[in-house]
């Protein structure tokens, strides 16, 4: 039986700075994109002294440094306490390069700097962000029209090391001078000031791009913010007395069943690929099933994070995983696959109706085979008999069946064997985080094979690559046969591919779902379509890729957190006990599944080769 333990994952991944354990409290500021581990925006928009003198902080701060953000030059708090606190700090010389950024024109910031440091002895440089672009990229802007007449910057302090944010101190009320003050930002972590648990433990928040061992993470800035809602969606209050597992539960959809699974398993965090909150909430009540799940998770101290379209966009993300499937191989030569023809239908006749597929056995007394099928008990083989007579007569049908992505580790599909070229259908717009480029980052993938591939082979690869479902929809042009179609190009998009495929003319569209008219338009131009039901195109990635990547990263980060906190002299016994636990777990939900399953009619003529 799993014991209850203090959750490192909940405490060190998603928590904003916590107070010292002995003071038993916490505070948080409004969520912002900039976090420990982030690279500074690679932008030529900040100006110093004159409009033509551009400054790029990502190039300036390659070592140690500090970036101070202030709401307005010459404002009382900025001029009397916040900036002077750094100018006069005894350790200023050890801080590296220091920059003050204000949403003002360069003439104002130059005059302000001259007023605060007439001789320029401090070396602190004052920059203007007149377009607000630098501030907005960090998601640190706020509506200051009531005071300043326009949008302004929150007050913040970013400690920089090796070109990346080491710590971020953002004022929760936007303009106060508290957590970003010099004495707080530069405080000794083992002293009486706040003990900040590193916020860099999870690469979802780091946005650090491609790390060693080709580990690729999911910067939140790559998500499609035109509709998506990614990031920390539920920050559960942390109580060191509450004991949770050092574990993450991965899921595509956060349903009531998955929430119950997280609570029963005592997980610290749920990482849900699909955001459970898409739009603003006016209330949180138990009447709504999704809100009910959120309230229950918060009560148990379980946080919720969603990466969604950032996972689609990154190199080696969900789009590339689906591309690996269609370019994979089941052996050389691959098994021959063709469409079966009912014995009473002429070869090449594609005009048969549903009535042509009803066999004489279906109108006769029940056969021994049917009797055995009716008494089976497994999900895959159990057939249920309608209780009232109808058009189906005595026909029996299966329970809904679903893919089994948990078995993907046993698949004989070898990825990326076929020679091909791979490109991004809809590249992400610049600026991109370090390590990413428009050639490998964006939504959708286009695979161009060097040699045409039989559609039957691609269908077989897809089936094996997503967990061998009992069936999935395939659309082909009228007058064509599946085994006759050769595929040179494949358009790929996890989930719903309609908007991504808008201008895609690939021979095959492979996605989770397309609308009726989108699929019809594709077949009318001679293309084929394979859909899996929405989340069946996504779930296998959690099992095949994300689980192991996240586990390796968390193990390394937890070890760092344990060493850092053990060095503190202000830990009570409960924290010391928790730090002795080396275990970190990442699990994929066993209850998560697509709403749709496949029901198979017994004794119906089966089309194609059996895939499992």
Coordinates of C-alpha atoms in Angstrom, one line a residue:
X1 CA 0.0 0.0 0.0
X2 CA 1.4 3.4 -1.0
X3 CA 2.0 5.7 2.0
X4 CA 1.1 9.3 2.1
X5 CA 4.2 11.5 1.6
X6 CA 4.8 15.2 1.1
X7 CA 4.5 15.9 -2.6
X8 CA 7.7 17.2 -4.1
X9 CA 6.0 17.5 -7.4
X10 CA 3.2 19.8 -6.1
X11 CA 5.6 21.7 -4.0
X12 CA 8.5 22.2 -6.3
X13 CA 7.1 22.2 -9.8
X14 CA 4.0 24.4 -9.6
X15 CA 4.3 26.3 -6.4
X16 CA 5.2 29.9 -6.4
X17 CA 7.7 30.8 -3.6
X18 CA 6.7 29.4 -0.2
X19 CA 7.6 30.9 3.1
X20 CA 10.0 29.1 5.4
X21 CA 8.5 25.9 6.6
X22 CA 8.7 27.1 10.2
X23 CA 6.4 30.0 9.3
X24 CA 3.7 27.7 7.7
X25 CA 2.3 30.0 5.1
X26 CA 2.5 30.7 1.4
X27 CA 1.9 33.5 -1.0
X28 CA 1.6 33.6 -4.8
X29 CA 1.5 36.2 -7.5
X30 CA -0.6 36.2 -10.6
X31 CA 0.8 33.6 -13.0
X32 CA 3.3 35.0 -15.6
X33 CA 5.1 33.4 -18.4
X34 CA 8.6 34.3 -17.1
X35 CA 9.8 31.7 -14.7
X36 CA 13.1 30.3 -13.5
X37 CA 14.9 28.6 -16.4
X38 CA 13.4 30.9 -19.1
X39 CA 15.6 32.6 -21.6
X40 CA 15.1 36.3 -22.1
X41 CA 13.2 37.3 -25.2
X42 CA 15.5 37.6 -28.2
X43 CA 14.1 41.0 -29.3
X44 CA 15.6 44.2 -30.7
X45 CA 12.9 46.5 -29.2
X46 CA 14.4 48.0 -26.1
X47 CA 16.0 51.4 -26.5
X48 CA 18.7 53.2 -24.6
X49 CA 19.2 57.0 -24.8
X50 CA 17.8 57.4 -28.3
X51 CA 15.3 55.6 -30.6
X52 CA 18.1 54.2 -32.8
X53 CA 20.1 52.7 -30.0
X54 CA 18.6 49.2 -29.7
X55 CA 19.5 46.8 -26.9
X56 CA 18.9 43.0 -27.0
X57 CA 19.0 41.7 -23.4
X58 CA 19.3 38.1 -24.5
X59 CA 22.7 39.1 -26.0
X60 CA 23.7 41.5 -23.3
X61 CA 23.1 39.1 -20.4
X62 CA 25.1 36.0 -21.2
X63 CA 26.5 35.9 -17.6
X64 CA 25.1 37.2 -14.3
X65 CA 22.8 40.1 -14.1
X66 CA 19.5 41.6 -13.0
X67 CA 16.5 43.0 -15.0
X68 CA 14.3 45.4 -13.0
X69 CA 10.8 46.1 -14.4
X70 CA 9.0 49.2 -13.2
X71 CA 5.6 50.6 -13.9
X72 CA 6.8 54.1 -14.8
X73 CA 9.9 56.3 -14.8
X74 CA 9.8 59.2 -12.2
X75 CA 6.9 57.6 -10.3
X76 CA 7.4 58.0 -6.5
X77 CA 7.8 54.3 -5.6
X78 CA 10.2 53.7 -8.5
X79 CA 12.3 56.8 -7.8
X80 CA 12.3 56.8 -4.0
X81 CA 12.7 53.1 -3.0
X82 CA 12.6 50.4 -5.6
X83 CA 15.5 51.4 -8.0
X84 CA 17.6 53.2 -5.3
X85 CA 17.4 50.0 -3.3
X86 CA 19.5 48.4 -6.0
X87 CA 21.7 51.4 -6.8
X88 CA 22.8 51.6 -3.2
X89 CA 22.9 47.9 -2.4
X90 CA 26.3 46.8 -1.0
X91 CA 26.4 43.7 -3.2
X92 CA 25.6 45.5 -6.5
X93 CA 29.1 45.0 -7.8
X94 CA 28.6 41.2 -7.5
X95 CA 25.3 41.2 -9.4
X96 CA 26.7 41.5 -12.9
X97 CA 25.0 43.8 -15.4
X98 CA 21.9 45.5 -14.1
X99 CA 19.1 46.9 -16.4
X100 CA 16.0 48.9 -15.5
X101 CA 13.2 48.6 -18.0
X102 CA 10.3 50.9 -18.1
X103 CA 7.4 51.4 -20.6
X104 CA 8.6 54.9 -21.6
X105 CA 10.4 56.4 -24.5
X106 CA 14.3 56.5 -24.4
X107 CA 14.5 60.2 -23.7
X108 CA 12.4 59.8 -20.5
X109 CA 14.4 56.8 -19.3
X110 CA 17.7 58.6 -20.0
X111 CA 16.6 61.7 -18.0
X112 CA 15.4 59.5 -15.2
X113 CA 18.6 57.5 -15.0
X114 CA 20.6 60.7 -14.9
X115 CA 18.5 62.0 -12.0
X116 CA 18.9 58.8 -10.0
X117 CA 22.6 58.2 -10.8
X118 CA 24.1 61.6 -12.0
X119 CA 27.7 60.3 -12.3
X120 CA 26.7 56.9 -13.7
X121 CA 28.9 55.3 -11.1
X122 CA 26.6 52.3 -10.4
X123 CA 26.8 51.0 -14.0
X124 CA 23.0 50.4 -14.0
X125 CA 21.5 51.0 -17.4
X126 CA 18.1 52.5 -18.0
X127 CA 16.1 51.1 -21.0
X128 CA 12.8 52.1 -22.6
X129 CA 10.2 49.7 -23.9
X130 CA 8.0 52.1 -25.8
X131 CA 6.2 49.5 -27.8
X132 CA 5.5 47.3 -24.7
X133 CA 6.7 44.3 -26.8
X134 CA 9.4 43.1 -24.4
X135 CA 7.1 43.4 -21.4
X136 CA 4.2 41.6 -23.2
X137 CA 6.4 38.8 -24.3
X138 CA 7.2 38.1 -20.7
X139 CA 3.5 38.4 -20.0
X140 CA 4.2 41.0 -17.3
X141 CA 2.1 43.9 -18.7
X142 CA -1.0 45.1 -16.9
X143 CA -3.8 47.7 -17.7
X144 CA -2.6 50.8 -15.9
X145 CA -4.9 53.2 -17.7
X146 CA -6.5 54.4 -14.5
X147 CA -3.1 55.6 -13.1
X148 CA -0.7 55.9 -16.0
X149 CA -3.1 56.3 -19.0
X150 CA -2.0 53.1 -20.7
X151 CA -0.7 49.6 -20.3
X152 CA 2.4 49.4 -18.2
X153 CA 4.8 46.8 -16.7
X154 CA 4.3 45.0 -13.5
X155 CA 7.1 45.7 -11.0
X156 CA 9.5 42.8 -11.0
X157 CA 13.1 41.7 -10.5
X158 CA 14.7 38.9 -12.6
X159 CA 17.9 37.4 -11.4
X160 CA 19.9 36.2 -14.5
X161 CA 22.6 33.6 -14.6
X162 CA 24.2 32.2 -17.8
X163 CA 21.6 34.0 -19.9
X164 CA 18.6 32.5 -18.2
X165 CA 16.2 33.5 -15.4
X166 CA 17.5 32.0 -12.2
X167 CA 14.7 33.6 -10.0
X168 CA 11.7 35.7 -10.8
X169 CA 10.1 38.1 -8.2
X170 CA 6.9 39.6 -9.5
X171 CA 4.7 41.9 -7.4
X172 CA 1.3 40.3 -6.9
X173 CA -0.5 43.7 -6.9
X174 CA 1.5 44.9 -9.9
X175 CA 2.9 48.1 -8.4
X176 CA 3.9 47.5 -4.8
X177 CA 7.5 47.3 -3.6
X178 CA 7.7 44.1 -1.7
X179 CA 8.9 40.8 -3.2
X180 CA 10.9 42.6 -5.9
X181 CA 12.7 44.9 -3.4
X182 CA 16.5 44.6 -3.3
X183 CA 16.6 43.2 0.2
X184 CA 14.2 40.5 -0.8
X185 CA 15.5 39.5 -4.2
X186 CA 19.1 39.4 -2.8
X187 CA 18.3 37.8 0.5
X188 CA 20.2 34.8 1.8
X189 CA 18.0 31.8 1.4
X190 CA 19.0 30.3 4.7
X191 CA 18.3 33.6 6.6
X192 CA 15.1 35.0 8.0
X193 CA 13.7 36.1 4.6
X194 CA 11.5 33.9 2.4
X195 CA 12.9 30.5 1.4
X196 CA 12.2 30.1 -2.2
X197 CA 11.8 26.5 -3.4
X198 CA 13.1 26.4 -7.0
X199 CA 10.4 27.0 -9.6
X200 CA 12.6 25.4 -12.3
X201 CA 11.9 21.8 -11.5
X202 CA 9.6 21.1 -14.4
X203 CA 10.5 21.9 -18.0
X204 CA 6.9 22.8 -18.8
X205 CA 7.6 26.0 -16.9
X206 CA 11.2 26.3 -18.0
X207 CA 10.5 26.5 -21.7
X208 CA 14.1 25.7 -22.1
X209 CA 13.8 23.9 -25.4
X210 CA 16.0 21.0 -26.3
X211 CA 18.2 19.8 -23.5
X212 CA 20.9 17.2 -23.3
X213 CA 20.1 13.7 -24.4
X214 CA 17.7 15.2 -27.0
X215 CA 15.1 15.8 -24.4
X216 CA 12.5 18.3 -25.8
X217 CA 10.0 20.1 -23.6
X218 CA 7.0 22.2 -24.2
X219 CA 7.5 26.0 -23.8
X220 CA 4.2 27.6 -23.0
X221 CA 5.0 30.4 -25.4
X222 CA 4.6 27.9 -28.3
X223 CA 0.9 27.2 -27.5
X224 CA -1.7 28.7 -29.9
X225 CA -3.0 31.4 -27.6
X226 CA -5.7 32.4 -30.2
X227 CA -7.9 29.7 -28.6
X228 CA -5.8 27.6 -26.2
X229 CA -5.5 27.9 -22.4
X230 CA -2.3 26.4 -21.3
X231 CA -0.2 26.5 -18.1
X232 CA -1.0 26.1 -14.5
X233 CA -4.8 25.9 -14.4
X234 CA -5.2 24.9 -10.7
X235 CA -2.6 25.8 -8.1
X236 CA -3.7 23.8 -5.0
X237 CA -2.5 25.3 -1.7
X238 CA 0.4 23.4 -0.3
X239 CA 0.3 22.2 3.3
X240 CA 3.5 20.5 4.5
X241 CA 1.4 18.4 6.9
X242 CA -0.6 17.0 4.0
X243 CA 1.2 13.9 2.6
X244 CA 1.0 13.3 -1.1
X245 CA 2.9 11.1 -3.4
X246 CA 5.9 12.4 -5.3
X247 CA 4.1 11.7 -8.5
X248 CA 2.5 13.0 -11.7
X249 CA -0.6 11.5 -13.4
X250 CA -0.7 12.1 -17.1
X251 CA -4.0 12.2 -19.0
X252 CA -5.5 13.5 -22.2
X253 CA -8.8 14.5 -20.6
X254 CA -9.4 15.4 -16.9
X255 CA -12.7 13.7 -16.4
X256 CA -14.4 12.8 -13.2
X257 CA -13.0 9.3 -13.4
X258 CA -9.5 10.6 -13.9
X259 CA -9.9 13.0 -11.0
X260 CA -11.0 10.1 -8.8
X261 CA -8.0 8.1 -10.0
X262 CA -5.6 11.0 -9.0
X263 CA -7.2 11.3 -5.6
X264 CA -7.1 7.5 -5.0
X265 CA -3.5 7.3 -6.1
X266 CA -2.5 10.4 -4.0
X267 CA -0.8 12.0 -6.9
X268 CA 0.7 15.5 -6.4
X269 CA -0.1 16.9 -9.9
X270 CA -2.3 16.0 -12.8
X271 CA -0.8 17.0 -16.2
X272 CA -3.8 17.0 -18.5
X273 CA -3.0 17.5 -22.2
X274 CA -6.4 19.1 -22.9
X275 CA -7.1 22.1 -20.6
X276 CA -10.1 21.5 -18.4
X277 CA -10.6 25.3 -18.3
X278 CA -11.0 26.9 -21.7
X279 CA -13.0 30.0 -20.9
X280 CA -13.3 32.3 -17.9
X281 CA -15.3 31.0 -15.0
X282 CA -18.0 33.1 -13.3
X283 CA -18.4 30.6 -10.5
X284 CA -17.1 27.4 -9.1
X285 CA -19.9 25.0 -8.0
X286 CA -20.5 21.3 -7.6
X287 CA -23.3 21.5 -10.1
X288 CA -20.8 21.5 -13.0
X289 CA -19.0 18.2 -13.4
X290 CA -15.7 19.8 -14.5
X291 CA -15.8 22.4 -11.7
X292 CA -16.6 19.6 -9.3
X293 CA -13.4 17.8 -10.3
X294 CA -11.4 21.0 -9.9
X295 CA -12.8 21.6 -6.4
X296 CA -12.2 18.0 -5.3
X297 CA -8.6 18.1 -6.6
X298 CA -7.9 21.5 -4.8
X299 CA -9.3 20.0 -1.6
X300 CA -6.9 17.2 -1.9
X301 CA -3.9 19.5 -2.6
X302 CA -3.5 18.3 -6.2
X303 CA -2.6 20.9 -8.9
X304 CA -3.5 20.7 -12.6
X305 CA -1.3 21.7 -15.5
X306 CA -2.0 21.7 -19.2
X307 CA 0.6 22.0 -22.1
X308 CA -1.8 21.2 -25.0
X309 CA -0.8 22.8 -28.3
X310 CA 2.7 23.4 -27.1
X311 CA 3.1 19.6 -27.2
X312 CA 1.9 19.7 -30.8
X313 CA 4.3 22.3 -31.9
X314 CA 7.7 21.3 -30.5
X315 CA 10.2 19.1 -32.3
X316 CA 9.8 15.5 -31.3
X317 CA 6.4 16.4 -29.9
X318 CA 3.0 14.9 -30.7
X319 CA 3.1 15.8 -34.4
X320 CA 6.5 14.2 -35.0
X321 CA 5.3 11.2 -33.0
X322 CA 2.4 10.7 -35.4
X323 CA 4.9 11.2 -38.3
X324 CA 7.1 8.5 -36.8
X325 CA 4.1 6.1 -37.0
X326 CA 3.3 6.6 -40.7
X327 CA 7.0 6.4 -41.6
X328 CA 7.7 3.4 -39.5
X329 CA 7.9 -0.2 -40.6
X330 CA 6.5 -3.6 -39.5
X331 CA 9.3 -5.5 -41.1
X332 CA 10.9 -5.9 -44.5
X333 CA 9.0 -6.7 -46.6
X334 CA 5.9 -5.4 -44.8
X335 CA 2.9 -7.8 -44.7
X336 CA 0.6 -7.7 -47.7
X337 CA -2.8 -6.2 -46.8
X338 CA -5.8 -5.9 -49.0
X339 CA -9.6 -5.3 -48.7
X340 CA -11.6 -8.5 -48.4
X341 CA -14.5 -9.0 -50.8
X342 CA -17.6 -10.8 -49.6
X343 CA -18.0 -14.1 -51.5
X344 CA -21.3 -13.1 -53.1
X345 CA -20.0 -9.7 -54.4
X346 CA -18.2 -9.4 -57.7
X347 CA -14.5 -8.3 -57.6
X348 CA -14.3 -4.6 -58.2
X349 CA -17.9 -3.9 -57.4
X350 CA -17.9 -1.0 -54.9
X351 CA -21.7 -0.4 -55.2
X352 CA -22.8 -3.0 -52.7
X353 CA -25.3 -1.8 -50.1
X354 CA -25.6 -2.8 -46.4
X355 CA -28.1 -5.5 -47.3
X356 CA -25.4 -7.2 -49.5
X357 CA -23.4 -7.8 -46.4
X358 CA -26.0 -9.7 -44.4
X359 CA -25.2 -13.4 -44.4
X360 CA -27.8 -16.3 -44.3
X361 CA -26.5 -17.2 -40.9
X362 CA -28.0 -14.0 -39.5
X363 CA -31.6 -15.1 -40.4
X364 CA -31.2 -18.7 -39.2
X365 CA -31.2 -20.1 -35.7
X366 CA -28.4 -19.2 -33.5
X367 CA -25.2 -21.0 -34.4
X368 CA -22.8 -22.6 -31.8
X369 CA -20.2 -20.0 -32.7
X370 CA -22.7 -17.2 -31.9
X371 CA -23.7 -18.9 -28.7
X372 CA -20.1 -18.9 -27.6
X373 CA -19.6 -15.3 -28.5
X374 CA -22.7 -14.4 -26.6
X375 CA -21.4 -16.0 -23.4
X376 CA -17.9 -14.5 -23.6
X377 CA -17.0 -12.1 -20.8
X378 CA -14.1 -10.0 -22.0
X379 CA -14.6 -6.5 -23.3
X380 CA -13.2 -7.5 -26.7
X381 CA -15.3 -10.6 -27.2
X382 CA -18.6 -10.0 -25.2
X383 CA -21.6 -9.6 -27.4
X384 CA -24.8 -8.1 -26.1
X385 CA -28.2 -9.2 -27.4
X386 CA -31.0 -6.5 -27.9
X387 CA -33.8 -7.2 -25.4
X388 CA -36.6 -6.2 -27.7
X389 CA -37.2 -7.4 -31.3
X390 CA -36.3 -4.9 -34.0
X391 CA -34.7 -4.5 -37.4
X392 CA -31.7 -6.4 -36.3
X393 CA -33.6 -9.5 -35.3
X394 CA -31.2 -11.8 -33.5
X395 CA -28.1 -9.9 -34.4
X396 CA -25.6 -9.6 -31.5
X397 CA -23.1 -6.8 -31.1
X398 CA -19.9 -6.2 -29.0
X399 CA -19.3 -3.8 -26.2
X400 CA -17.6 -0.6 -27.3
X401 CA -13.9 -1.3 -27.8
X402 CA -11.0 1.1 -27.4
X403 CA -7.3 1.3 -28.4
X404 CA -4.8 0.0 -25.8
X405 CA -1.9 2.5 -25.9
X406 CA -0.4 1.0 -22.8
X407 CA 0.7 -1.9 -24.9
X408 CA 2.7 0.3 -27.3
X409 CA 5.9 -0.8 -25.6
X410 CA 5.3 -4.3 -27.1
X411 CA 4.6 -3.1 -30.7
X412 CA 6.7 -4.4 -33.6
X413 CA 6.5 -1.0 -35.3
X414 CA 9.9 0.4 -35.9
X415 CA 9.7 4.2 -36.3
X416 CA 11.2 6.4 -39.0
X417 CA 12.4 3.6 -41.4
X418 CA 10.9 4.8 -44.7
X419 CA 13.0 7.5 -46.5
X420 CA 11.1 10.7 -46.3
X421 CA 11.2 14.5 -45.9
X422 CA 9.4 16.0 -43.0
X423 CA 8.3 19.7 -42.8
X424 CA 6.0 21.9 -40.6
X425 CA 2.6 22.8 -42.1
X426 CA 2.0 25.9 -40.0
X427 CA 5.3 27.2 -38.4
X428 CA 5.2 29.1 -35.1
X429 CA 5.8 32.8 -35.5
X430 CA 9.0 34.4 -34.3
X431 CA 10.4 35.1 -31.8
X432 CA 10.9 31.5 -30.7
X433 CA 12.6 30.2 -27.6
X434 CA 16.3 29.2 -27.8
X435 CA 16.7 25.8 -29.5
X436 CA 13.6 26.1 -31.7
X437 CA 13.3 27.3 -35.3
X438 CA 10.5 27.8 -37.8
X439 CA 11.8 24.8 -39.7
X440 CA 11.1 22.3 -36.9
X441 CA 8.5 24.1 -34.7
X442 CA 4.8 24.6 -35.4
X443 CA 1.5 22.9 -35.9
X444 CA 1.0 19.9 -38.2
X445 CA 3.6 17.9 -40.1
X446 CA 3.8 17.1 -43.8
X447 CA 5.6 13.8 -44.6
X448 CA 6.9 13.5 -48.2
X449 CA 8.0 9.9 -49.0
X450 CA 10.8 9.4 -51.5
X451 CA 8.9 6.5 -52.9
X452 CA 5.0 6.1 -52.9
X453 CA 3.7 3.9 -50.0
X454 CA 0.6 1.6 -50.3
X455 CA -2.3 3.1 -48.3
X456 CA -2.8 -0.4 -46.8
X457 CA 0.7 -0.3 -45.3
X458 CA 0.0 3.1 -43.7
X459 CA -3.2 1.9 -42.2
X460 CA -1.5 -1.1 -40.7
X461 CA 1.3 1.2 -39.3
X462 CA -1.3 3.6 -37.8
X463 CA -3.2 0.7 -36.2
X464 CA -0.1 -0.7 -34.5
X465 CA 1.2 2.7 -33.6
X466 CA -1.8 3.9 -31.6
X467 CA -2.7 0.7 -29.7
X468 CA -4.4 -1.5 -32.3
X469 CA -8.0 -0.4 -32.2
X470 CA -10.6 -2.7 -33.6
X471 CA -11.4 -0.2 -36.3
X472 CA -11.3 3.4 -37.3
X473 CA -12.8 5.6 -40.1
X474 CA -11.1 5.7 -43.5
X475 CA -12.4 7.9 -46.3
X476 CA -11.3 7.2 -49.9
X477 CA -12.6 8.7 -53.2
X478 CA -15.6 6.9 -54.8
X479 CA -14.5 4.4 -57.4
X480 CA -11.2 3.7 -55.7
X481 CA -10.1 0.7 -53.6
X482 CA -7.9 1.0 -50.5
X483 CA -5.3 -1.5 -51.8
X484 CA -5.0 0.4 -55.1
X485 CA -4.1 3.8 -53.6
X486 CA -0.4 4.9 -53.4
X487 CA 0.5 7.7 -51.0
X488 CA 3.3 10.1 -51.7
X489 CA 2.5 12.8 -49.1
X490 CA 0.8 12.7 -45.7
X491 CA -0.6 15.7 -43.8
X492 CA -0.6 15.0 -40.0
X493 CA -2.3 16.8 -37.1
X494 CA -3.1 15.4 -33.6
X495 CA -6.6 16.1 -32.4
X496 CA -8.8 18.1 -34.9
X497 CA -6.9 18.8 -38.1
X498 CA -9.4 20.9 -40.0
X499 CA -7.8 24.4 -39.6
X500 CA -4.3 23.0 -40.1
X501 CA -5.2 21.2 -43.3
X502 CA -7.0 24.2 -44.8
X503 CA -4.4 24.6 -47.5
X504 CA -2.8 21.1 -47.4
X505 CA -3.1 19.1 -50.6
X506 CA -1.5 15.9 -49.2
X507 CA -2.5 12.5 -50.6
X508 CA -3.5 11.3 -47.1
X509 CA -4.8 13.3 -44.2
X510 CA -4.1 11.6 -40.8
X511 CA -5.7 13.2 -37.8
X512 CA -8.1 12.6 -34.9
X513 CA -11.2 14.0 -36.5
X514 CA -12.4 16.0 -39.5
X515 CA -15.8 17.4 -40.2
X516 CA -18.1 15.8 -42.8
X517 CA -17.5 18.6 -45.3
X518 CA -13.7 18.7 -44.7
X519 CA -13.4 14.9 -45.3
X520 CA -15.7 15.1 -48.4
X521 CA -13.6 17.9 -49.8
X522 CA -10.4 15.8 -49.4
X523 CA -11.9 12.7 -51.1
X524 CA -13.4 14.8 -53.9
X525 CA -9.9 16.0 -54.9
X526 CA -8.6 12.4 -54.8
X527 CA -7.1 12.2 -51.3
X528 CA -7.7 9.7 -48.5
X529 CA -8.5 10.4 -44.9
X530 CA -7.7 8.4 -41.7
X531 CA -9.2 9.6 -38.4
X532 CA -9.0 7.9 -35.1
X533 CA -11.5 9.7 -33.0
X534 CA -10.1 12.9 -31.5
X535 CA -8.0 11.8 -28.5
X536 CA -7.0 8.4 -29.9
X537 CA -4.5 10.4 -32.0
X538 CA -3.0 11.9 -28.8
X539 CA -3.1 9.4 -26.0
X540 CA -0.3 7.1 -27.3
X541 CA 2.2 9.9 -27.0
X542 CA 1.8 10.1 -23.3
X543 CA 2.7 6.4 -23.0
X544 CA 5.4 6.3 -25.7
X545 CA 7.2 9.6 -25.1
X546 CA 6.1 12.0 -22.4
X547 CA 6.0 9.6 -19.5
X548 CA 9.7 8.6 -19.7
X549 CA 10.9 12.2 -20.5
X550 CA 9.1 13.6 -17.5
X551 CA 10.3 10.8 -15.2
X552 CA 13.9 11.4 -16.0
X553 CA 13.7 15.1 -15.6
X554 CA 11.8 14.9 -12.3
X555 CA 14.3 12.5 -10.8
X556 CA 17.2 14.8 -11.5
X557 CA 15.4 17.9 -10.3
X558 CA 14.1 16.2 -7.1
X559 CA 17.7 15.2 -6.3
X560 CA 18.8 18.9 -6.7
X561 CA 15.8 20.1 -4.5
X562 CA 16.6 17.6 -1.8
X563 CA 20.3 18.7 -1.6
X564 CA 19.4 22.4 -1.5
X565 CA 16.7 22.1 1.1
X566 CA 18.8 19.7 3.3
X567 CA 21.4 22.5 3.4
X568 CA 18.9 24.7 5.2
X569 CA 19.0 24.9 8.9
X570 CA 15.3 25.8 9.3
X571 CA 13.5 22.7 8.4
X572 CA 11.1 20.9 10.8
X573 CA 10.9 17.2 11.2
X574 CA 8.0 16.7 8.7
X575 CA 10.1 18.3 6.0
X576 CA 13.2 16.4 6.9
X577 CA 11.2 13.1 6.7
X578 CA 9.8 14.0 3.3
X579 CA 13.3 14.8 2.0
X580 CA 14.5 11.3 2.8
X581 CA 12.1 10.0 0.1
X582 CA 14.0 9.5 -3.1
X583 CA 11.1 8.1 -5.1
X584 CA 9.6 10.0 -8.0
X585 CA 6.8 8.5 -10.1
X586 CA 5.1 9.4 -13.4
X587 CA 2.0 7.4 -14.4
X588 CA -0.4 7.5 -17.3
X589 CA -4.1 7.3 -16.4
X590 CA -5.7 3.9 -16.8
X591 CA -9.2 5.5 -16.9
X592 CA -8.6 8.1 -19.6
X593 CA -10.2 7.2 -22.9
X594 CA -12.0 8.8 -25.9
X595 CA -15.7 9.1 -25.5
X596 CA -16.2 7.0 -28.7
X597 CA -15.6 3.3 -28.9
X598 CA -16.1 0.9 -31.8
X599 CA -19.1 -1.5 -31.6
X600 CA -18.7 -4.5 -33.9
X601 CA -21.7 -6.5 -35.2
X602 CA -21.2 -10.2 -34.8
X603 CA -21.1 -12.1 -38.1
X604 CA -20.9 -8.9 -40.1
X605 CA -18.5 -9.3 -43.0
X606 CA -15.1 -8.0 -41.9
X607 CA -13.3 -5.7 -44.3
X608 CA -9.5 -5.9 -44.5
X609 CA -7.0 -8.0 -42.6
X610 CA -7.4 -8.5 -38.9
X611 CA -4.9 -6.2 -37.1
X612 CA -4.9 -7.9 -33.7

